[in-house]
Amino acid sequence: MELLSNQPMYQTVPEKYIFPPEKRVVKDIILHSVNLPVIDLRGGRVDAEGWDEIIGEIMKAGKEFGFFQVINHGIPEKTINDMLKVCDEFFKMPAEEKAQYYSDDLSKPFLLNSSTTYDKSETRYWRDYLRLVCYPIEEVIDAWPEKPENFRAVLSEYTLQVRELSSKLLKLIAEGLGLDKNYFGGDLSKGKTQMNINHYPPCPDPSLTMGLLPHCDRHLITLLAQGTVSGLQARYKEGWINVEPIPNAFVINFGHQLEIITNGMLKSVEHRAVTNSAVARTSIATLIMPKTDCLIAPAKELVNENNPPKYKEFTFSDFLKAYDAASASREDVLEFFKLN
Ligand code: OGA
Ligand code: NI
């Protein structure tokens, strides 16, 4: 088991974590003057007054950035802080305690690993992570660790709250698209919910390493809690935007499925995680997924003669297979499903 979180603090970066110059961050433009929109959900009450304005903000942010942050979303501060804390505690546990969860078998409902797993020949990311299924809770809770002591209880509560927020957001997005507000409420969002709990220890030389290489998320929508340490960057025009941490906010971004369903109106945007030399960073990405046999295609309501469908129909499991087969060129995966 090779985990960064079990190493004594490195003084220099070991060879296997050093990316070739063309993949390093130092060559890139960081757009310091551009910030992601921050949308105030006013306590998260979807039935409240003034929602048209909020829907408008979401659509504007979605079309321009594919990313936005939400505050005042209705999830208690304590739920988020408890979750971040218990995840940190997990990574701080001794190696012997964590070893039982270490696995390369992606079909497991709870596993611990250190990137990259899909191609061992590549340079490794400066990241340890937990990859787990968090919903339906009763089907997976037995696979979750019993230590730290309150891990299961905290993760259950967090899961319920984040799923509820995801439903609210999907309703607002559906309305913004002019679809029935429950358009995403069925099989499109009722697959297993997955979580990536990412842990990026301090790195002696962030110019040589990457926490996560640029990628798009492949499912429907992602809700990310990133604590107080920055590291997430989203692609924007010719450069990258730093997604500045806002206490208790969630960073929301669209996955490939939402891009396809909206026939490209809402984009799944590339993002990555950079490392820093000062402090460990923990982020929790909750991934809302379609059921595996769910049919995905551009929504009929959103296509017409002037805007013909850009993608063919497929099942979500077909998509996942194509994604895995694409391996190193995963970001080209949308090409498989394009109609010409
Ligand atoms: C992810 C992801 C970003 C981060 O897990 O897919 O993009 O900030 N994480 O850790
Ligand atoms: Ni991602």
Tab-separated table of N, CA and C and ligand atoms in Angstrom, residues 127 196-198 200 212 215 217 219 222 224 226 231-233 253 271-273 281-285 287, ligand 1:
chain	number	residue	atom	x	y	z
A	127	ARG	N	-2.062	12.816	-4.736
A	127	ARG	CA	-3.393	12.720	-4.139
A	127	ARG	C	-3.663	11.321	-3.615
A	196	ASN	N	-16.020	11.112	-4.254
A	196	ASN	CA	-14.555	11.088	-4.253
A	196	ASN	C	-14.125	11.978	-3.111
A	197	ILE	N	-13.470	11.386	-2.136
A	197	ILE	CA	-12.928	12.199	-1.047
A	197	ILE	C	-11.425	12.296	-1.301
A	198	ASN	N	-11.019	13.484	-1.738
A	198	ASN	CA	-9.645	13.690	-2.181
A	198	ASN	C	-8.818	14.293	-1.056
A	200	TYR	N	-5.004	15.888	-0.519
A	200	TYR	CA	-3.757	16.311	-1.154
A	200	TYR	C	-2.804	16.794	-0.064
A	212	LEU	N	-4.699	16.586	-9.518
A	212	LEU	CA	-5.537	15.895	-10.516
A	212	LEU	C	-5.277	16.570	-11.847
A	215	HIS	N	-9.610	17.263	-16.299
A	215	HIS	CA	-10.598	16.245	-16.674
A	215	HIS	C	-11.980	16.876	-16.630
A	217	ASP	N	-16.048	15.828	-15.572
A	217	ASP	CA	-16.747	14.792	-14.821
A	217	ASP	C	-17.709	14.095	-15.771
A	219	HIS	N	-20.530	12.148	-15.105
A	219	HIS	CA	-21.916	11.852	-14.738
A	219	HIS	C	-22.789	13.084	-14.995
A	222	THR	N	-21.932	17.581	-10.276
A	222	THR	CA	-21.034	17.382	-9.122
A	222	THR	C	-21.242	18.501	-8.113
A	224	LEU	N	-19.244	19.931	-4.863
A	224	LEU	CA	-17.947	19.794	-4.199
A	224	LEU	C	-17.824	20.704	-2.985
A	226	GLN	N	-14.961	22.062	-0.549
A	226	GLN	CA	-13.498	22.092	-0.595
A	226	GLN	C	-12.864	22.750	0.623
A	231	GLY	N	-7.108	25.125	-4.447
A	231	GLY	CA	-6.415	24.091	-5.226
A	231	GLY	C	-7.168	23.724	-6.485
A	232	LEU	N	-8.489	23.966	-6.489
A	232	LEU	CA	-9.288	23.639	-7.678
A	232	LEU	C	-9.174	24.770	-8.701
A	233	GLN	N	-8.963	24.388	-9.954
A	233	GLN	CA	-8.944	25.366	-11.047
A	233	GLN	C	-9.853	24.881	-12.163
A	253	ASN	N	-20.571	21.809	-10.643
A	253	ASN	CA	-20.227	21.767	-12.067
A	253	ASN	C	-20.982	20.653	-12.769
A	271	HIS	N	-11.479	20.715	-15.457
A	271	HIS	CA	-10.962	21.271	-14.205
A	271	HIS	C	-9.830	20.380	-13.717
A	272	ARG	N	-9.073	20.887	-12.743
A	272	ARG	CA	-7.919	20.144	-12.241
A	272	ARG	C	-7.642	20.590	-10.814
A	273	ALA	N	-6.790	19.865	-10.134
A	273	ALA	CA	-6.390	20.276	-8.781
A	273	ALA	C	-4.881	20.465	-8.739
A	281	ARG	N	-4.901	19.521	1.835
A	281	ARG	CA	-6.222	19.956	1.372
A	281	ARG	C	-7.110	18.728	1.221
A	282	THR	N	-8.331	18.821	1.735
A	282	THR	CA	-9.293	17.738	1.562
A	282	THR	C	-10.505	18.287	0.827
A	283	SER	N	-10.959	17.584	-0.202
A	283	SER	CA	-12.164	18.016	-0.910
A	283	SER	C	-13.088	16.812	-1.059
A	284	ILE	N	-14.375	17.099	-1.059
A	284	ILE	CA	-15.367	16.019	-1.141
A	284	ILE	C	-16.263	16.277	-2.341
A	285	ALA	N	-16.126	15.429	-3.351
A	285	ALA	CA	-16.945	15.579	-4.558
A	285	ALA	C	-18.058	14.540	-4.528
A	287	LEU	N	-21.013	12.901	-6.667
A	287	LEU	CA	-21.309	12.756	-8.081
A	287	LEU	C	-22.702	12.155	-8.270
B	1	OGA	C1	-13.038	15.303	-8.751
B	1	OGA	C2	-12.491	16.669	-8.728
B	1	OGA	C3	-11.534	18.524	-7.534
B	1	OGA	C4	-10.919	18.872	-6.233
B	1	OGA	O1	-12.938	14.611	-7.703
B	1	OGA	O2	-13.573	14.904	-9.825
B	1	OGA	O3	-12.516	17.304	-9.754
B	1	OGA	O4	-10.875	20.065	-5.946
B	1	OGA	N1	-12.002	17.178	-7.587
B	1	OGA	O5	-10.468	18.001	-5.501
